[in-house]
mmCIF file of C-alpha atoms in Angstrom:
data_model
loop_
_atom_site.group_PDB
_atom_site.id
_atom_site.type_symbol
_atom_site.label_atom_id
_atom_site.label_comp_id
_atom_site.label_asym_id
_atom_site.label_seq_id
_atom_site.Cartn_x
_atom_site.Cartn_y
_atom_site.Cartn_z
ATOM 1 C CA LEU Q 1 -2.358 -0.646 16.274
ATOM 2 C CA ARG Q 2 -5.541 -0.291 18.326
ATOM 3 C CA GLU Q 3 -6.649 2.708 16.680
ATOM 4 C CA THR Q 4 -5.909 1.348 13.217
ATOM 5 C CA LEU Q 5 -7.423 -1.906 13.929
ATOM 6 C CA ALA Q 6 -10.917 0.226 14.855
ATOM 7 C CA ARG Q 7 -10.620 2.058 12.037
ATOM 8 C CA GLN Q 8 -10.229 -1.164 9.630
ATOM 9 C CA THR Q 9 -13.482 -2.679 11.632
ATOM 10 C CA VAL Q 10 -15.410 0.746 10.752
ATOM 11 C CA LEU Q 11 -14.112 0.811 7.130
ATOM 12 C CA LYS Q 12 -14.817 -3.007 6.462
ATOM 13 C CA ALA Q 13 -18.706 -2.460 7.902
ATOM 14 C CA GLU Q 14 -19.226 0.511 5.731
ATOM 15 C CA ARG Q 15 -17.760 -0.976 2.918
ATOM 16 C CA GLU Q 16 -20.199 -4.230 3.368
ATOM 17 C CA GLN Q 17 -22.930 -1.458 3.341
ATOM 18 C CA ALA Q 18 -22.003 0.008 0.248
ATOM 19 C CA ARG Q 19 -21.706 -3.472 -1.586
ATOM 20 C CA ALA Q 20 -24.962 -4.531 0.008
ATOM 21 C CA ALA Q 21 -26.604 -1.218 -1.386
ATOM 22 C CA LEU Q 22 -25.039 -1.577 -4.930
ATOM 23 C CA LYS Q 23 -26.072 -5.030 -5.089
ATOM 24 C CA GLY Q 24 -29.960 -3.860 -4.044
ATOM 25 C CA LEU Q 25 -29.677 -0.969 -6.384
ATOM 26 C CA ILE Q 26 -28.340 -3.509 -9.158
ATOM 27 C CA ALA Q 27 -31.595 -5.945 -8.678
ATOM 28 C CA ARG Q 28 -34.291 -2.480 -8.907
ATOM 29 C CA MET Q 29 -32.342 -1.796 -12.170
ATOM 30 C CA LEU Q 30 -32.823 -5.312 -13.359
ATOM 31 C CA ALA Q 31 -36.236 -5.482 -12.333
ATOM 32 C CA ASP Q 32 -37.057 -2.252 -14.214
ATOM 33 C CA ILE Q 33 -35.649 -3.465 -16.904
ATOM 34 C CA GLY Q 34 -37.514 -6.514 -16.944
ATOM 35 C CA GLN Q 35 -41.091 -4.906 -16.288
ATOM 36 C CA LEU Q 36 -40.258 -2.383 -19.205
ATOM 37 C CA GLY Q 37 -39.449 -5.360 -21.447
ATOM 38 C CA GLU Q 38 -42.856 -6.806 -20.282
ATOM 39 C CA HIS Q 39 -44.830 -3.505 -20.696
ATOM 40 C CA THR Q 40 -43.549 -2.913 -24.632
ATOM 41 C CA GLY Q 41 -43.991 -6.549 -25.274
ATOM 42 C CA HIS Q 42 -47.764 -6.057 -24.171
ATOM 43 C CA PHE Q 43 -47.542 -2.864 -26.151
ATOM 44 C CA ASN Q 44 -46.797 -5.087 -29.337
ATOM 45 C CA ASP Q 45 -49.448 -7.638 -28.466
ATOM 46 C CA GLU Q 46 -52.077 -4.402 -28.308
ATOM 47 C CA VAL Q 47 -50.723 -3.037 -31.657
ATOM 48 C CA GLN Q 48 -51.560 -6.792 -33.526
ATOM 49 C CA HIS Q 49 -55.037 -6.020 -31.665
ATOM 50 C CA PHE Q 50 -55.271 -2.651 -33.082
ATOM 51 C CA ALA Q 51 -54.149 -3.708 -36.526
ATOM 52 C CA GLN Q 52 -56.929 -6.478 -36.373
ATOM 53 C CA ALA Q 53 -59.744 -3.996 -34.953
ATOM 54 C CA ILE Q 54 -58.910 -1.359 -37.807
ATOM 55 C CA ALA Q 55 -59.065 -4.236 -40.430
ATOM 56 C CA GLY Q 56 -62.416 -5.049 -39.395
ATOM 57 C CA ALA Q 57 -63.935 -1.564 -38.564
ATOM 58 C CA GLU Q 58 -67.222 -1.471 -40.372
ATOM 59 C CA SER Q 59 -67.773 2.403 -39.478
ATOM 60 C CA LEU Q 60 -65.854 5.622 -38.797
ATOM 61 C CA ASP Q 61 -67.025 5.513 -35.211
ATOM 62 C CA ARG Q 62 -65.454 1.970 -34.491
ATOM 63 C CA LEU Q 63 -62.335 3.309 -36.483
ATOM 64 C CA ALA Q 64 -62.205 6.438 -34.015
ATOM 65 C CA GLU Q 65 -62.618 4.297 -31.174
ATOM 66 C CA VAL Q 66 -59.482 2.144 -32.343
ATOM 67 C CA VAL Q 67 -57.414 5.072 -32.811
ATOM 68 C CA ARG Q 68 -58.439 6.778 -29.362
ATOM 69 C CA HIS Q 69 -57.176 3.475 -27.565
ATOM 70 C CA MET Q 70 -54.077 3.178 -29.745
ATOM 71 C CA VAL Q 71 -53.358 7.107 -28.341
ATOM 72 C CA GLU Q 72 -53.970 6.076 -24.844
ATOM 73 C CA GLU Q 73 -52.134 2.956 -24.662
ATOM 74 C CA SER Q 74 -49.046 4.778 -26.652
ATOM 75 C CA ARG Q 75 -49.284 7.292 -24.440
ATOM 76 C CA THR Q 76 -49.285 5.040 -21.343
ATOM 77 C CA VAL Q 77 -46.591 3.320 -22.521
ATOM 78 C CA HIS Q 78 -44.192 6.015 -23.408
ATOM 79 C CA ASP Q 79 -44.959 7.597 -19.968
ATOM 80 C CA TRP Q 80 -43.999 4.360 -18.120
ATOM 81 C CA VAL Q 81 -40.530 4.244 -20.582
ATOM 82 C CA ASP Q 82 -39.686 7.651 -19.667
ATOM 83 C CA ALA Q 83 -40.278 7.063 -16.095
ATOM 84 C CA THR Q 84 -38.142 3.981 -16.061
ATOM 85 C CA ARG Q 85 -35.431 5.828 -18.199
ATOM 86 C CA ALA Q 86 -35.466 8.448 -15.603
ATOM 87 C CA ARG Q 87 -35.048 5.994 -12.766
ATOM 88 C CA LEU Q 88 -32.486 3.936 -14.468
ATOM 89 C CA GLN Q 89 -30.234 6.953 -15.051
ATOM 90 C CA ALA Q 90 -30.565 8.209 -11.610
ATOM 91 C CA ASP Q 91 -29.802 4.671 -10.393
ATOM 92 C CA GLN Q 92 -26.829 4.219 -12.945
ATOM 93 C CA SER Q 93 -25.631 7.264 -11.406
ATOM 94 C CA GLN Q 94 -26.008 6.257 -7.850
ATOM 95 C CA ALA Q 95 -24.292 2.521 -8.731
ATOM 96 C CA GLN Q 96 -21.296 4.734 -10.055
ATOM 97 C CA ALA Q 97 -21.173 6.398 -6.858
ATOM 98 C CA LEU Q 98 -21.395 3.367 -4.611
ATOM 99 C CA SER Q 99 -18.924 1.767 -6.711
ATOM 100 C CA ASP Q 100 -16.316 4.449 -6.557
ATOM 101 C CA ARG Q 101 -16.979 4.394 -3.083
ATOM 102 C CA VAL Q 102 -16.241 0.966 -2.292
ATOM 103 C CA ARG Q 103 -13.101 0.928 -4.601
ATOM 104 C CA GLU Q 104 -12.063 4.132 -2.255
ATOM 105 C CA LEU Q 105 -12.704 2.186 1.160
ATOM 106 C CA GLU Q 106 -10.914 -1.306 -0.538
ATOM 107 C CA THR Q 107 -7.896 1.329 -1.056
ATOM 108 C CA GLU Q 108 -8.057 2.915 2.273
ATOM 109 C CA LEU Q 109 -8.469 -0.733 4.031
ATOM 110 C CA LYS Q 110 -5.451 -1.985 1.912
ATOM 111 C CA ARG Q 111 -3.096 1.203 3.100
ATOM 112 C CA LEU Q 112 -4.396 0.393 6.403
ATOM 113 C CA SER Q 113 -3.263 -2.936 6.389
ATOM 114 C CA ASP Q 114 -0.150 -2.216 4.757
ATOM 115 C CA GLU Q 115 0.511 0.290 7.542
ATOM 116 C CA VAL Q 116 0.192 -2.321 10.704
ATOM 117 C CA SER Q 117 2.282 -4.981 8.565
ATOM 118 C CA THR Q 118 5.089 -2.348 7.991
ATOM 119 C CA ASP Q 119 7.624 -1.120 10.076
ATOM 120 C CA PRO Q 120 7.578 2.592 10.141
ATOM 121 C CA LEU Q 121 11.234 3.339 10.266
ATOM 122 C CA THR Q 122 12.460 0.946 7.924
ATOM 123 C CA GLU Q 123 9.275 0.561 5.455
ATOM 124 C CA VAL Q 124 9.802 -3.052 5.375
ATOM 125 C CA ALA Q 125 7.221 -5.765 6.646
ATOM 126 C CA ASN Q 126 7.414 -5.894 10.477
ATOM 127 C CA ARG Q 127 6.780 -8.585 12.242
ATOM 128 C CA ARG Q 128 3.196 -9.096 11.746
ATOM 129 C CA GLY Q 129 3.978 -8.602 8.013
ATOM 130 C CA LEU Q 130 6.308 -11.399 8.417
ATOM 131 C CA ILE Q 131 4.209 -13.983 9.952
ATOM 132 C CA GLN Q 132 1.629 -13.237 6.972
ATOM 133 C CA ALA Q 133 4.086 -13.652 4.282
ATOM 134 C CA PHE Q 134 5.628 -16.871 5.944
ATOM 135 C CA ALA Q 135 2.007 -18.390 6.269
ATOM 136 C CA THR Q 136 1.545 -17.573 2.485
ATOM 137 C CA GLU Q 137 4.654 -19.248 1.340
ATOM 138 C CA GLN Q 138 4.093 -22.136 3.803
ATOM 139 C CA ALA Q 139 1.005 -22.826 2.353
ATOM 140 C CA ARG Q 140 2.211 -22.654 -1.292
ATOM 141 C CA VAL Q 141 5.603 -24.705 -0.337
ATOM 142 C CA GLU Q 142 3.030 -27.720 1.351
ATOM 143 C CA ARG Q 143 0.671 -27.466 -1.750
ATOM 144 C CA GLN Q 144 3.336 -27.423 -4.374
ATOM 145 C CA ASP Q 145 6.168 -29.363 -2.760
ATOM 146 C CA ALA Q 146 8.208 -26.094 -3.487
ATOM 147 C CA GLN Q 147 11.514 -24.989 -1.557
ATOM 148 C CA LEU Q 148 11.712 -22.052 0.684
ATOM 149 C CA SER Q 149 15.104 -20.529 2.176
ATOM 150 C CA ILE Q 150 14.834 -18.332 5.192
ATOM 151 C CA GLY Q 151 17.965 -16.134 6.197
ATOM 152 C CA LEU Q 152 18.361 -14.452 9.585
ATOM 153 C CA LEU Q 153 20.533 -11.111 9.184
ATOM 154 C CA ASP Q 154 21.935 -9.267 12.177
ATOM 155 C CA ILE Q 155 23.741 -6.007 12.143
ATOM 156 C CA ASP Q 156 27.125 -6.410 13.758
ATOM 157 C CA ASN Q 157 28.227 -4.083 16.578
ATOM 158 C CA PHE Q 158 24.823 -2.501 16.501
ATOM 159 C CA LYS Q 159 25.086 -1.537 20.143
ATOM 160 C CA LYS Q 160 28.317 -0.208 19.703
ATOM 161 C CA LEU Q 161 27.115 1.784 16.685
ATOM 162 C CA ASN Q 162 24.542 3.203 18.773
ATOM 163 C CA ASP Q 163 26.396 3.936 21.696
ATOM 164 C CA THR Q 164 29.274 5.738 20.036
ATOM 165 C CA LEU Q 165 27.431 7.790 17.350
ATOM 166 C CA GLY Q 166 23.881 8.104 18.934
ATOM 167 C CA HIS Q 167 20.583 6.404 18.267
ATOM 168 C CA GLN Q 168 19.822 8.517 15.299
ATOM 169 C CA THR Q 169 22.676 6.915 13.786
ATOM 170 C CA GLY Q 170 21.573 3.697 14.631
ATOM 171 C CA ASP Q 171 18.232 4.234 12.938
ATOM 172 C CA GLU Q 172 19.911 5.274 9.992
ATOM 173 C CA ALA Q 173 21.886 2.294 9.865
ATOM 174 C CA LEU Q 174 18.995 0.084 9.995
ATOM 175 C CA LYS Q 175 17.192 1.857 7.172
ATOM 176 C CA TYR Q 176 20.346 1.945 5.042
ATOM 177 C CA LEU Q 177 20.485 -2.146 5.381
ATOM 178 C CA SER Q 178 17.045 -2.474 4.797
ATOM 179 C CA SER Q 179 16.902 -0.452 1.624
ATOM 180 C CA THR Q 180 20.096 -2.056 0.361
ATOM 181 C CA VAL Q 181 19.037 -5.357 0.996
ATOM 182 C CA ARG Q 182 15.461 -4.938 -0.501
ATOM 183 C CA LEU Q 183 17.035 -3.566 -3.594
ATOM 184 C CA ALA Q 184 19.211 -6.547 -4.123
ATOM 185 C CA LEU Q 185 16.311 -9.134 -3.408
ATOM 186 C CA ARG Q 186 13.945 -10.421 -6.010
ATOM 187 C CA GLN Q 187 10.413 -9.063 -6.287
ATOM 188 C CA GLN Q 188 9.126 -12.359 -4.815
ATOM 189 C CA ASP Q 189 11.322 -12.270 -1.865
ATOM 190 C CA THR Q 190 10.194 -11.029 1.318
ATOM 191 C CA LEU Q 191 12.382 -8.811 3.818
ATOM 192 C CA ALA Q 192 11.100 -8.082 7.368
ATOM 193 C CA ARG Q 193 12.463 -6.179 10.202
ATOM 194 C CA TYR Q 194 12.012 -9.149 12.895
ATOM 195 C CA GLY Q 195 13.187 -6.777 16.099
ATOM 196 C CA GLY Q 196 15.793 -4.529 17.121
ATOM 197 C CA GLU Q 197 18.717 -4.860 14.498
ATOM 198 C CA GLU Q 198 17.302 -8.370 13.381
ATOM 199 C CA PHE Q 199 16.123 -8.785 9.714
ATOM 200 C CA VAL Q 200 14.405 -12.131 7.947
ATOM 201 C CA VAL Q 201 14.904 -12.827 4.481
ATOM 202 C CA LEU Q 202 12.089 -15.360 2.583
ATOM 203 C CA MET Q 203 13.264 -16.666 -0.330
ATOM 204 C CA PRO Q 204 10.997 -18.601 -2.118
ATOM 205 C CA ASP Q 205 11.708 -21.324 -4.555
ATOM 206 C CA THR Q 206 15.906 -21.228 -3.675
ATOM 207 C CA PRO Q 207 17.871 -24.213 -2.851
ATOM 208 C CA ILE Q 208 19.764 -23.523 0.440
ATOM 209 C CA ASP Q 209 23.216 -23.293 -1.511
ATOM 210 C CA GLU Q 210 21.937 -20.469 -3.855
ATOM 211 C CA ALA Q 211 20.126 -18.610 -0.453
ATOM 212 C CA GLN Q 212 23.584 -18.715 1.158
ATOM 213 C CA GLN Q 213 25.189 -17.143 -2.066
ATOM 214 C CA ALA Q 214 22.974 -14.521 -2.279
ATOM 215 C CA LEU Q 215 23.680 -13.418 1.654
ATOM 216 C CA THR Q 216 27.424 -13.876 1.048
ATOM 217 C CA ARG Q 217 26.922 -11.282 -1.944
ATOM 218 C CA LEU Q 218 24.722 -8.962 0.151
ATOM 219 C CA GLN Q 219 27.354 -9.078 2.706
ATOM 220 C CA ARG Q 220 30.299 -8.172 0.296
ATOM 221 C CA GLN Q 221 28.128 -5.634 -1.224
ATOM 222 C CA LEU Q 222 27.726 -3.969 1.983
ATOM 223 C CA THR Q 223 31.490 -3.782 2.860
ATOM 224 C CA GLU Q 224 31.945 -1.967 -0.625
ATOM 225 C CA GLN Q 225 29.175 0.743 0.317
ATOM 226 C CA PHE Q 226 28.951 3.372 3.475
ATOM 227 C CA PHE Q 227 26.687 6.305 4.252
ATOM 228 C CA MET Q 228 27.401 9.470 5.684
ATOM 229 C CA HIS Q 229 27.289 10.840 9.361
ATOM 230 C CA GLU Q 230 28.607 14.203 10.241
ATOM 231 C CA ASP Q 231 31.270 13.820 7.387
ATOM 232 C CA LYS Q 232 32.159 10.359 8.697
ATOM 233 C CA LYS Q 233 31.767 7.472 6.552
ATOM 234 C CA VAL Q 234 29.532 4.937 8.391
ATOM 235 C CA PHE Q 235 29.925 1.093 7.208
ATOM 236 C CA VAL Q 236 27.110 -1.149 7.998
ATOM 237 C CA THR Q 237 27.994 -4.791 7.940
ATOM 238 C CA PHE Q 238 25.922 -7.986 9.301
ATOM 239 C CA SER Q 239 26.275 -11.829 10.131
ATOM 240 C CA ALA Q 240 23.656 -13.831 8.710
ATOM 241 C CA GLY Q 241 22.287 -17.786 8.942
ATOM 242 C CA VAL Q 242 20.117 -19.353 6.565
ATOM 243 C CA THR Q 243 18.184 -22.729 6.624
ATOM 244 C CA LEU Q 244 15.606 -24.411 4.456
ATOM 245 C CA PHE Q 245 12.098 -24.412 5.702
ATOM 246 C CA ARG Q 246 10.776 -28.173 6.305
ATOM 247 C CA PRO Q 247 7.220 -28.714 5.925
ATOM 248 C CA GLY Q 248 5.164 -28.631 9.193
ATOM 249 C CA GLU Q 249 7.952 -26.432 11.169
ATOM 250 C CA THR Q 250 6.967 -23.145 12.638
ATOM 251 C CA LEU Q 251 8.671 -19.836 11.697
ATOM 252 C CA GLU Q 252 10.301 -19.739 15.172
ATOM 253 C CA VAL Q 253 11.796 -23.302 14.950
ATOM 254 C CA CYS Q 254 13.372 -22.507 11.448
ATOM 255 C CA LEU Q 255 14.881 -19.366 12.881
ATOM 256 C CA ASP Q 256 16.148 -21.236 15.663
ATOM 257 C CA ARG Q 257 17.863 -23.574 13.908
#
């Protein structure tokens, strides 16, 4: 966890540097475009002056002088436009590279955030992920006056399962339960491994009676299924409690109730 958090700190600093470089680059491109507009606007004004000078020229020498100034001015503007176009093309490529790098860093940061918030065995939220999800739901409930049901699941006879069939089978039971429950839950629900063989389910916008019925259906579903261990059927069942979140409470108070 320490290594992951240290990596997150480094990536966040690099992301901010890339963002700052991208902002500076865009500002420079806008400045170049603005100066280009000033130069071309100035050239347009000069063209009008040249037209007036040509109309008022009384000799070939005067006409030749006006034409020479026109060629010099147009060459200067042309060179400046070419140089600006080259800079903008180079800046555009650099801006694209910086933008891609920022997205790459944000993807990596999200992966690391998921990593420190996910239980590596069951691939559901760990206690850290649960706390984050609960904080989000708590704010939503208190803001919208909504309902949040919280379920606590405990695998039955888990110690006996470990002692009889081994810890590897115990791990398989944890993974089996989490995958089965996760598939049965709604997308907006959160399943987290609270510790050992205990799991917590957050069910937003769910009255207490509906939450109890959902967990009861899960219990029945598990009793009809099993996984195999050394050609033996292994059944996993759980006991559960469910309560309704009361605004102002902590997660621990809800789970205790």
